[in-house]
Structure formats: C-alpha cells, structure tokens
Short mmCIF file of C-alpha atoms in Angstrom, two decimals:
data_model
loop_
_atom_site.label_atom_id
_atom_site.label_comp_id
_atom_site.label_asym_id
_atom_site.label_seq_id
_atom_site.Cartn_x
_atom_site.Cartn_y
_atom_site.Cartn_z
CA MET J 1 -151.60 116.36 233.01
CA LEU J 2 -152.61 114.95 236.40
CA ASN J 3 -153.93 111.40 236.28
CA PRO J 4 -157.59 111.67 237.46
CA GLN J 5 -157.12 108.45 239.45
CA LEU J 6 -154.33 109.88 241.61
CA THR J 7 -154.09 112.59 244.24
CA LYS J 8 -151.62 115.45 243.75
CA ASP J 9 -149.04 113.54 245.81
CA GLY J 10 -149.45 110.40 243.69
CA ARG J 11 -151.71 108.26 245.87
CA LEU J 12 -154.70 106.33 244.60
CA ARG J 13 -157.97 108.32 244.73
CA HIS J 14 -160.08 106.28 242.27
CA LEU J 15 -159.52 103.04 240.35
CA LEU J 16 -160.97 103.61 236.89
CA THR J 17 -158.50 101.86 234.57
CA LEU J 18 -155.06 100.23 234.65
CA ASP J 19 -154.02 102.06 231.52
CA GLY J 20 -151.69 104.88 232.57
CA LEU J 21 -151.26 103.79 236.19
CA PRO J 22 -147.59 103.74 237.23
CA LYS J 23 -145.86 100.41 237.77
CA ALA J 24 -145.24 101.41 241.40
CA ILE J 25 -149.00 101.69 242.07
CA LEU J 26 -149.76 98.32 240.44
CA THR J 27 -146.98 96.66 242.42
CA GLU J 28 -148.14 98.31 245.65
CA ILE J 29 -151.67 96.93 245.17
CA LEU J 30 -150.30 93.42 244.59
CA ASP J 31 -148.01 93.70 247.61
CA ILE J 32 -150.83 94.88 249.89
CA ALA J 33 -153.11 92.07 248.63
CA ALA J 34 -150.65 89.37 249.73
CA PRO J 35 -151.35 89.55 253.50
CA PHE J 36 -155.07 90.02 252.83
CA SER J 37 -155.13 86.62 251.11
CA GLU J 38 -154.30 85.06 254.48
CA VAL J 39 -157.38 86.60 256.14
CA ALA J 40 -159.59 83.93 254.54
CA GLU J 41 -157.74 81.28 256.53
CA ARG J 42 -158.46 82.89 259.90
CA GLU J 43 -161.30 81.89 262.18
CA VAL J 44 -162.42 85.54 262.32
CA LYS J 45 -162.21 86.95 258.79
CA LYS J 46 -162.46 90.62 259.77
CA LEU J 47 -160.19 93.66 259.78
CA PRO J 48 -161.28 97.12 261.02
CA LEU J 49 -159.76 99.19 258.18
CA LEU J 50 -163.10 100.38 256.75
CA ARG J 51 -165.11 100.42 259.96
CA GLY J 52 -167.72 103.18 259.80
CA LYS J 53 -167.36 103.55 256.01
CA SER J 54 -170.30 103.03 253.63
CA VAL J 55 -169.61 101.23 250.35
CA PHE J 56 -172.33 101.33 247.70
CA ASN J 57 -172.30 98.60 245.03
CA VAL J 58 -174.04 100.20 242.04
CA PHE J 59 -174.32 97.59 239.29
CA PHE J 60 -176.17 98.58 236.12
CA GLU J 61 -175.20 95.26 234.53
CA ASN J 62 -175.81 91.75 235.80
CA SER J 63 -173.02 90.25 237.85
CA THR J 64 -172.68 87.51 240.40
CA ARG J 65 -168.98 86.84 240.85
CA THR J 66 -167.73 90.44 240.75
CA ARG J 67 -170.47 91.95 242.91
CA THR J 68 -170.22 89.15 245.46
CA THR J 69 -166.44 89.37 245.79
CA PHE J 70 -166.62 93.16 246.19
CA GLU J 71 -169.24 92.68 248.90
CA ILE J 72 -167.16 90.06 250.71
CA ALA J 73 -164.04 92.23 250.44
CA ALA J 74 -165.78 95.29 251.89
CA LYS J 75 -167.38 93.31 254.72
CA ARG J 76 -164.04 91.70 255.62
CA LEU J 77 -162.73 95.24 256.01
CA SER J 78 -165.71 95.96 258.33
CA ALA J 79 -167.45 98.40 255.96
CA ASP J 80 -171.21 98.86 255.76
CA VAL J 81 -172.18 97.53 252.31
CA ILE J 82 -175.28 98.66 250.42
CA ASN J 83 -176.20 96.82 247.20
CA LEU J 84 -178.31 98.96 244.90
CA ASN J 85 -180.79 96.94 242.86
CA VAL J 86 -180.77 99.03 239.70
CA SER J 87 -183.69 97.19 238.09
CA THR J 88 -185.95 98.48 240.89
CA SER J 89 -184.11 101.76 241.52
CA SER J 90 -185.21 105.25 240.48
CA THR J 91 -183.05 105.07 237.33
CA SER J 92 -185.67 102.68 235.93
CA LYS J 93 -188.20 105.48 236.51
CA GLY J 94 -186.24 108.01 234.51
CA GLU J 95 -183.85 109.42 237.11
CA THR J 96 -180.40 110.23 235.69
CA LEU J 97 -177.25 108.47 236.84
CA LEU J 98 -175.88 111.62 238.46
CA ASP J 99 -179.15 112.35 240.29
CA THR J 100 -179.03 108.82 241.67
CA VAL J 101 -175.43 109.39 242.78
CA ASP J 102 -176.32 112.71 244.44
CA ASN J 103 -179.01 110.98 246.47
CA LEU J 104 -176.62 108.22 247.52
CA CYS J 105 -174.05 110.82 248.53
CA ALA J 106 -176.71 112.44 250.69
CA MET J 107 -177.05 109.07 252.43
CA GLY J 108 -173.38 109.19 253.44
CA ALA J 109 -171.58 107.19 250.75
CA ASP J 110 -167.80 106.91 251.14
CA MET J 111 -167.11 104.71 248.13
CA PHE J 112 -168.91 103.68 244.95
CA VAL J 113 -168.26 100.38 243.18
CA MET J 114 -169.83 100.79 239.75
CA ARG J 115 -170.48 98.49 236.81
CA HIS J 116 -172.11 100.04 233.76
CA ALA J 117 -172.78 99.06 230.16
CA SER J 118 -171.51 102.43 228.90
CA SER J 119 -167.77 102.94 228.58
CA GLY J 120 -166.67 105.92 230.65
CA ALA J 121 -169.53 105.91 233.18
CA PRO J 122 -167.16 105.62 236.20
CA TYR J 123 -165.10 108.52 234.81
CA LEU J 124 -168.28 110.61 234.59
CA LEU J 125 -169.06 109.77 238.20
CA ALA J 126 -165.53 110.66 239.39
CA GLN J 127 -165.63 113.98 237.48
CA HIS J 128 -169.04 114.81 238.96
CA LEU J 129 -167.84 114.13 242.50
CA ARG J 130 -164.84 116.40 241.97
CA ALA J 131 -166.93 119.16 240.38
CA THR J 132 -169.35 119.11 243.30
CA GLY J 133 -166.64 119.18 245.98
CA ARG J 134 -167.01 115.55 246.99
CA ASP J 135 -163.79 114.10 245.66
CA HIS J 136 -163.15 112.51 249.07
CA ILE J 137 -165.61 109.84 247.85
CA SER J 138 -163.80 107.13 245.86
CA VAL J 139 -164.97 105.35 242.71
CA VAL J 140 -164.00 101.81 241.74
CA ASN J 141 -164.71 100.69 238.20
CA ALA J 142 -166.16 97.17 238.31
CA GLY J 143 -166.41 97.07 234.50
CA ASP J 144 -167.58 99.70 232.00
CA GLY J 145 -168.71 98.67 228.53
CA ARG J 146 -165.80 97.42 226.43
CA HIS J 147 -163.40 99.81 228.13
CA ALA J 148 -161.89 98.39 231.32
CA HIS J 149 -162.22 95.99 234.23
CA PRO J 150 -159.27 97.01 236.41
CA THR J 151 -159.82 94.77 239.44
CA GLN J 152 -160.12 91.70 237.19
CA GLY J 153 -156.86 92.71 235.54
CA LEU J 154 -155.23 93.14 238.95
CA LEU J 155 -156.40 89.81 240.31
CA ASP J 156 -155.08 88.13 237.17
CA MET J 157 -151.71 89.84 237.72
CA TYR J 158 -151.74 88.68 241.33
CA THR J 159 -152.48 85.11 240.20
CA ILE J 160 -149.66 85.19 237.66
CA ARG J 161 -147.19 86.60 240.19
CA HIS J 162 -148.26 84.01 242.77
CA TYR J 163 -147.42 81.12 240.44
CA LYS J 164 -144.67 82.62 238.25
CA GLN J 165 -143.06 85.31 240.47
CA ASP J 166 -141.15 87.28 237.79
CA PHE J 167 -143.15 89.07 235.08
CA THR J 168 -140.01 89.91 233.10
CA LYS J 169 -139.37 86.27 232.15
CA LEU J 170 -142.82 85.40 230.81
CA THR J 171 -144.60 84.98 227.52
CA VAL J 172 -148.35 85.47 227.93
CA ALA J 173 -151.10 84.58 225.44
CA ILE J 174 -154.59 86.12 225.59
CA VAL J 175 -157.04 84.01 223.60
CA GLY J 176 -160.54 84.77 222.34
CA ASP J 177 -162.91 87.70 221.99
CA VAL J 178 -160.48 90.59 222.43
CA LEU J 179 -162.71 92.97 220.46
CA HIS J 180 -165.52 93.05 223.04
CA SER J 181 -163.46 92.30 226.15
CA ARG J 182 -162.82 94.98 228.77
CA VAL J 183 -160.83 92.34 230.68
CA ALA J 184 -158.38 91.95 227.77
CA ARG J 185 -157.70 95.69 227.66
CA SER J 186 -156.98 95.82 231.38
CA GLU J 187 -154.77 92.74 231.20
CA ILE J 188 -152.72 94.07 228.28
CA ALA J 189 -152.20 97.40 230.06
CA ALA J 190 -151.09 95.70 233.28
CA LEU J 191 -148.86 93.09 231.62
CA THR J 192 -146.97 95.66 229.56
CA THR J 193 -146.59 98.03 232.52
CA LEU J 194 -145.26 95.23 234.73
CA GLY J 195 -142.61 94.34 232.19
CA VAL J 196 -143.83 91.19 230.43
CA PRO J 197 -141.55 91.03 227.36
CA GLU J 198 -144.05 89.33 225.04
CA VAL J 199 -147.84 89.53 225.14
CA ARG J 200 -149.67 87.64 222.40
CA VAL J 201 -153.29 87.86 221.36
CA ILE J 202 -154.84 84.88 219.56
CA ALA J 203 -158.19 85.32 217.86
CA PRO J 204 -159.98 85.34 214.51
CA LYS J 205 -159.76 88.67 212.66
CA THR J 206 -163.43 89.37 213.38
CA LEU J 207 -162.76 89.36 217.14
CA LEU J 208 -159.77 91.71 217.19
CA PRO J 209 -159.83 95.51 217.42
CA THR J 210 -158.43 97.51 214.52
CA ASP J 211 -154.69 98.21 214.95
CA VAL J 212 -154.51 95.99 218.04
CA GLU J 213 -150.73 95.84 217.55
CA ARG J 214 -150.55 99.43 218.82
CA MET J 215 -151.36 98.06 222.28
CA GLY J 216 -147.94 96.39 222.29
CA VAL J 217 -148.99 92.84 221.47
CA ARG J 218 -148.14 90.20 218.85
CA VAL J 219 -151.12 88.97 216.87
CA PHE J 220 -151.76 85.33 215.96
CA HIS J 221 -154.73 83.92 214.08
CA ASP J 222 -153.49 80.32 214.37
CA MET J 223 -153.97 79.16 217.98
CA LYS J 224 -151.45 76.33 217.74
CA GLU J 225 -148.79 78.73 216.49
CA GLY J 226 -149.64 81.33 219.12
CA LEU J 227 -149.49 78.93 222.06
CA LYS J 228 -146.01 77.61 221.35
CA GLY J 229 -143.85 77.99 224.44
CA VAL J 230 -146.12 80.37 226.37
CA ASP J 231 -146.01 80.44 230.17
CA VAL J 232 -149.50 81.82 230.78
CA VAL J 233 -152.71 81.24 228.81
CA MET J 234 -155.49 83.72 229.54
CA MET J 235 -158.78 82.60 228.00
CA LEU J 236 -161.60 85.07 227.34
CA ARG J 237 -165.36 84.56 227.33
CA LEU J 238 -167.23 85.04 224.08
CA GLN J 239 -169.19 88.27 224.67
CA ASN J 240 -172.31 87.23 222.75
CA GLU J 241 -174.39 89.96 224.40
CA ARG J 242 -172.12 92.64 222.88
CA MET J 243 -171.85 91.17 219.39
CA SER J 244 -173.79 92.66 216.50
CA GLY J 245 -173.95 90.70 213.27
CA ALA J 246 -172.49 87.31 212.42
CA LEU J 247 -168.89 87.48 213.67
CA LEU J 248 -168.57 83.68 214.01
CA PRO J 249 -169.97 80.77 211.96
CA SER J 250 -170.98 78.82 215.11
CA SER J 251 -169.82 78.05 218.62
CA GLY J 252 -168.75 74.59 217.47
CA GLU J 253 -166.59 76.06 214.74
CA TYR J 254 -165.08 78.51 217.23
CA PHE J 255 -164.18 75.70 219.64
CA LYS J 256 -162.54 73.73 216.85
CA PHE J 257 -160.08 76.54 216.09
CA TYR J 258 -159.90 78.61 219.28
CA GLY J 259 -161.16 76.43 222.12
CA LEU J 260 -158.43 75.37 224.57
CA THR J 261 -158.00 71.60 224.57
CA GLU J 262 -155.34 69.39 226.12
CA GLU J 263 -153.83 68.89 222.67
CA LYS J 264 -153.42 72.64 222.11
CA LEU J 265 -152.25 73.28 225.68
CA ALA J 266 -149.46 70.71 225.18
CA LEU J 267 -147.81 73.24 222.82
CA ALA J 268 -147.33 75.70 225.70
CA ALA J 269 -144.64 75.37 228.36
CA LYS J 270 -145.04 72.25 230.48
CA ASP J 271 -145.72 74.31 233.62
CA ALA J 272 -148.00 76.84 231.89
CA ILE J 273 -150.97 78.10 233.88
CA VAL J 274 -154.46 78.64 232.48
CA LEU J 275 -156.67 81.54 233.59
CA HIS J 276 -160.26 82.46 232.75
CA PRO J 277 -162.17 85.50 234.10
CA GLY J 278 -165.47 83.59 234.11
CA PRO J 279 -168.14 82.66 233.59
CA MET J 280 -166.73 79.83 231.48
CA ASN J 281 -168.48 78.38 228.47
CA ARG J 282 -167.27 74.79 228.55
CA GLY J 283 -167.02 73.27 225.12
CA VAL J 284 -166.91 76.71 223.50
CA GLU J 285 -163.83 78.51 224.90
CA ILE J 286 -162.31 75.76 226.98
CA ASP J 287 -162.56 71.99 227.27
CA SER J 288 -163.59 70.57 230.66
CA ALA J 289 -160.43 68.46 230.79
CA VAL J 290 -158.38 71.69 230.76
CA ALA J 291 -160.70 73.71 233.01
CA ASP J 292 -160.52 71.00 235.67
CA GLY J 293 -156.91 70.03 234.95
CA VAL J 294 -153.67 70.59 236.87
CA ASN J 295 -152.67 73.65 234.81
CA ALA J 296 -155.88 75.57 235.53
CA VAL J 297 -155.80 78.23 238.27
CA ILE J 298 -159.33 79.46 237.67
CA LEU J 299 -160.71 78.90 241.18
CA PRO J 300 -157.64 80.45 242.87
CA GLN J 301 -158.32 83.50 240.69
CA VAL J 302 -161.68 83.92 242.44
CA THR J 303 -160.11 83.55 245.88
CA PHE J 304 -157.33 86.02 245.07
CA GLY J 305 -159.95 88.42 243.72
CA ILE J 306 -161.25 89.05 247.23
CA ALA J 307 -157.77 89.91 248.54
CA VAL J 308 -157.03 92.22 245.61
CA ARG J 309 -160.32 94.08 246.05
CA MET J 310 -159.60 94.41 249.78
CA ALA J 311 -156.23 95.93 248.86
CA VAL J 312 -157.80 98.43 246.46
CA MET J 313 -160.47 99.49 248.94
CA SER J 314 -157.99 99.88 251.80
CA MET J 315 -155.66 101.99 249.63
CA LEU J 316 -158.53 104.23 248.52
CA ALA J 317 -159.69 104.68 252.11
CA ALA J 318 -156.13 105.60 253.17
CA GLY J 319 -155.73 107.99 250.21
#
C-alpha cells in the first residue's frame, strides 16, 4: 500500500507522521536541515526557495513556540505566511474544517501547517485535498491530539545527531507522560527507524499506554534504574489538559519520583544530553539546576527546530 505521505516515486508529499517513513527520508530531512542551520548566522537570513508560495498556519490549539518557528522557517524561505486565528475564524461560527480548507484553497494556498486537538485531522485534510484534485497542496502536521508531532520528533533527532553523531551507539530514555504525549510517539518511531539499539520509557503505570512494549521500547517504573548509563534523556511535559481523572497524587509527588534532578542525572553517562520539547514545568518535570546546566540542550533544540522545519517545507515544495 502506498504511503499517503509519499509520491509514487517516493518523494515527500505531506508530513503527517514519522511512523512508517523510510530511514532514507528521515536522514534526508536531517541532512538538508544542516546547511539551513547556518542561515541564522547570516546578516540576511533569507533564501528564495519558497518565493511566491503561500503557507497557511492553521492552529486549532494554542501554540507559541511551534507556530512561531514554522512562521520564521517559512519567511526565511521567502514564503508568504498567513496565520489563521481559529478563535475568530468561521469554524467558531459553525463552518466545518473542510469548508474552511476549501475557502483557503480558493485563496491560493500552497501549503497547510495544521495543529488540531483531534488525532487524524491532518490525514483528513490530506485525503480531502487528494479527493478534490488538489494534492499538489502539501500538509504538515504540527501536532494532532495524542497521535503525532513529526517536526518535533525530527528536531529532536537533529539535536541528538548534532551532539552524538551515531544513533546506533546510543541508549535513549524518554521520561514522563508517555500516555498523552504525541511527541513521545514521534520520537519512538524516529529513534527505532534510525537504528537506536535501546529506547527506554520511564513513567508511572498510569502514564503509559497499554502494551507500550510493542512500540519497541523497554519499560522502567523506577527512574533511577532507567537512567543508568543512558546517553540521551528526553523529558516530557505533563499533559494536564489531556488528563481525565486522578492519574497522579500531586505534582510534588511526581517530581519526587520522576522529576529530573542533578542526583538522578548523575546515574546517566557523564556526557549525557538532556532534551525537553517545552514548555517546561520547572520543579515538576525538571529541576532548574538541570534545565540550566551544562548537559541541557533545550535552547539549541528551539534553534534547530527552525532549520528542520525549513528542510521539511523545502522538500515538500520540491516534491
């Protein structure tokens, strides 16, 4: 069956998820992002690759970091960027998602960057574009429900490769609210595809999906045991807005057992790096001494995120 994200000749048409994407495509995105990371150091931070193209940022969920970095990435590629304010758009008046999309297509959209609370919404959009003969318009998933956040997964892979080079020699631990995290799913898919021999997830049982081992990970409920010897620690935000019921006793109790402190980090490899997709909850998921420490690469993640999103957009435009 043809991957809906790829053209018939195997090029990238949409970016909806990292699950199922070939290793060659993931590596190509990371390779293309490398020179784009140097653009930020130039006096003129512009390239003409998307000149004349219209990129619509359609965010049905709140976002600052992701929407802003997509906007910066598109503008650095010389695209015309339109940010749709969903709270004041026609969808708040009862218009359906696909009717909204049809109207934006009539305005000359070349690419949609979509974030939505419902898993699968970007897939629905991509299917609709194909069914209506507009599959030349690309869709980038900027996060859909609990399902996926592919560009966050890619920028994390870029960050890991930047500091560690070889994926095949690493042990990676993902810590926190895996159950509600679309970032975790994208990271696990990318890490396993790129050849990381051991991916660990560390969390209380209430914050892990059923049969999480089927994703190719080792499960730990004891953070100190799970962090032993790891090369990369990927912290996750507690997704309080997606939780229903009492999954945790308190944030203080969570920090005691699953918050990353200097003491716990000392169990990892000496040169281990610490990532966090943001926004961070200091004193809940991570201690300030770690977040601001020498092992943290959290701010470089944000910088690399622009380059990775430039790479994705340029590949989609070329495809």
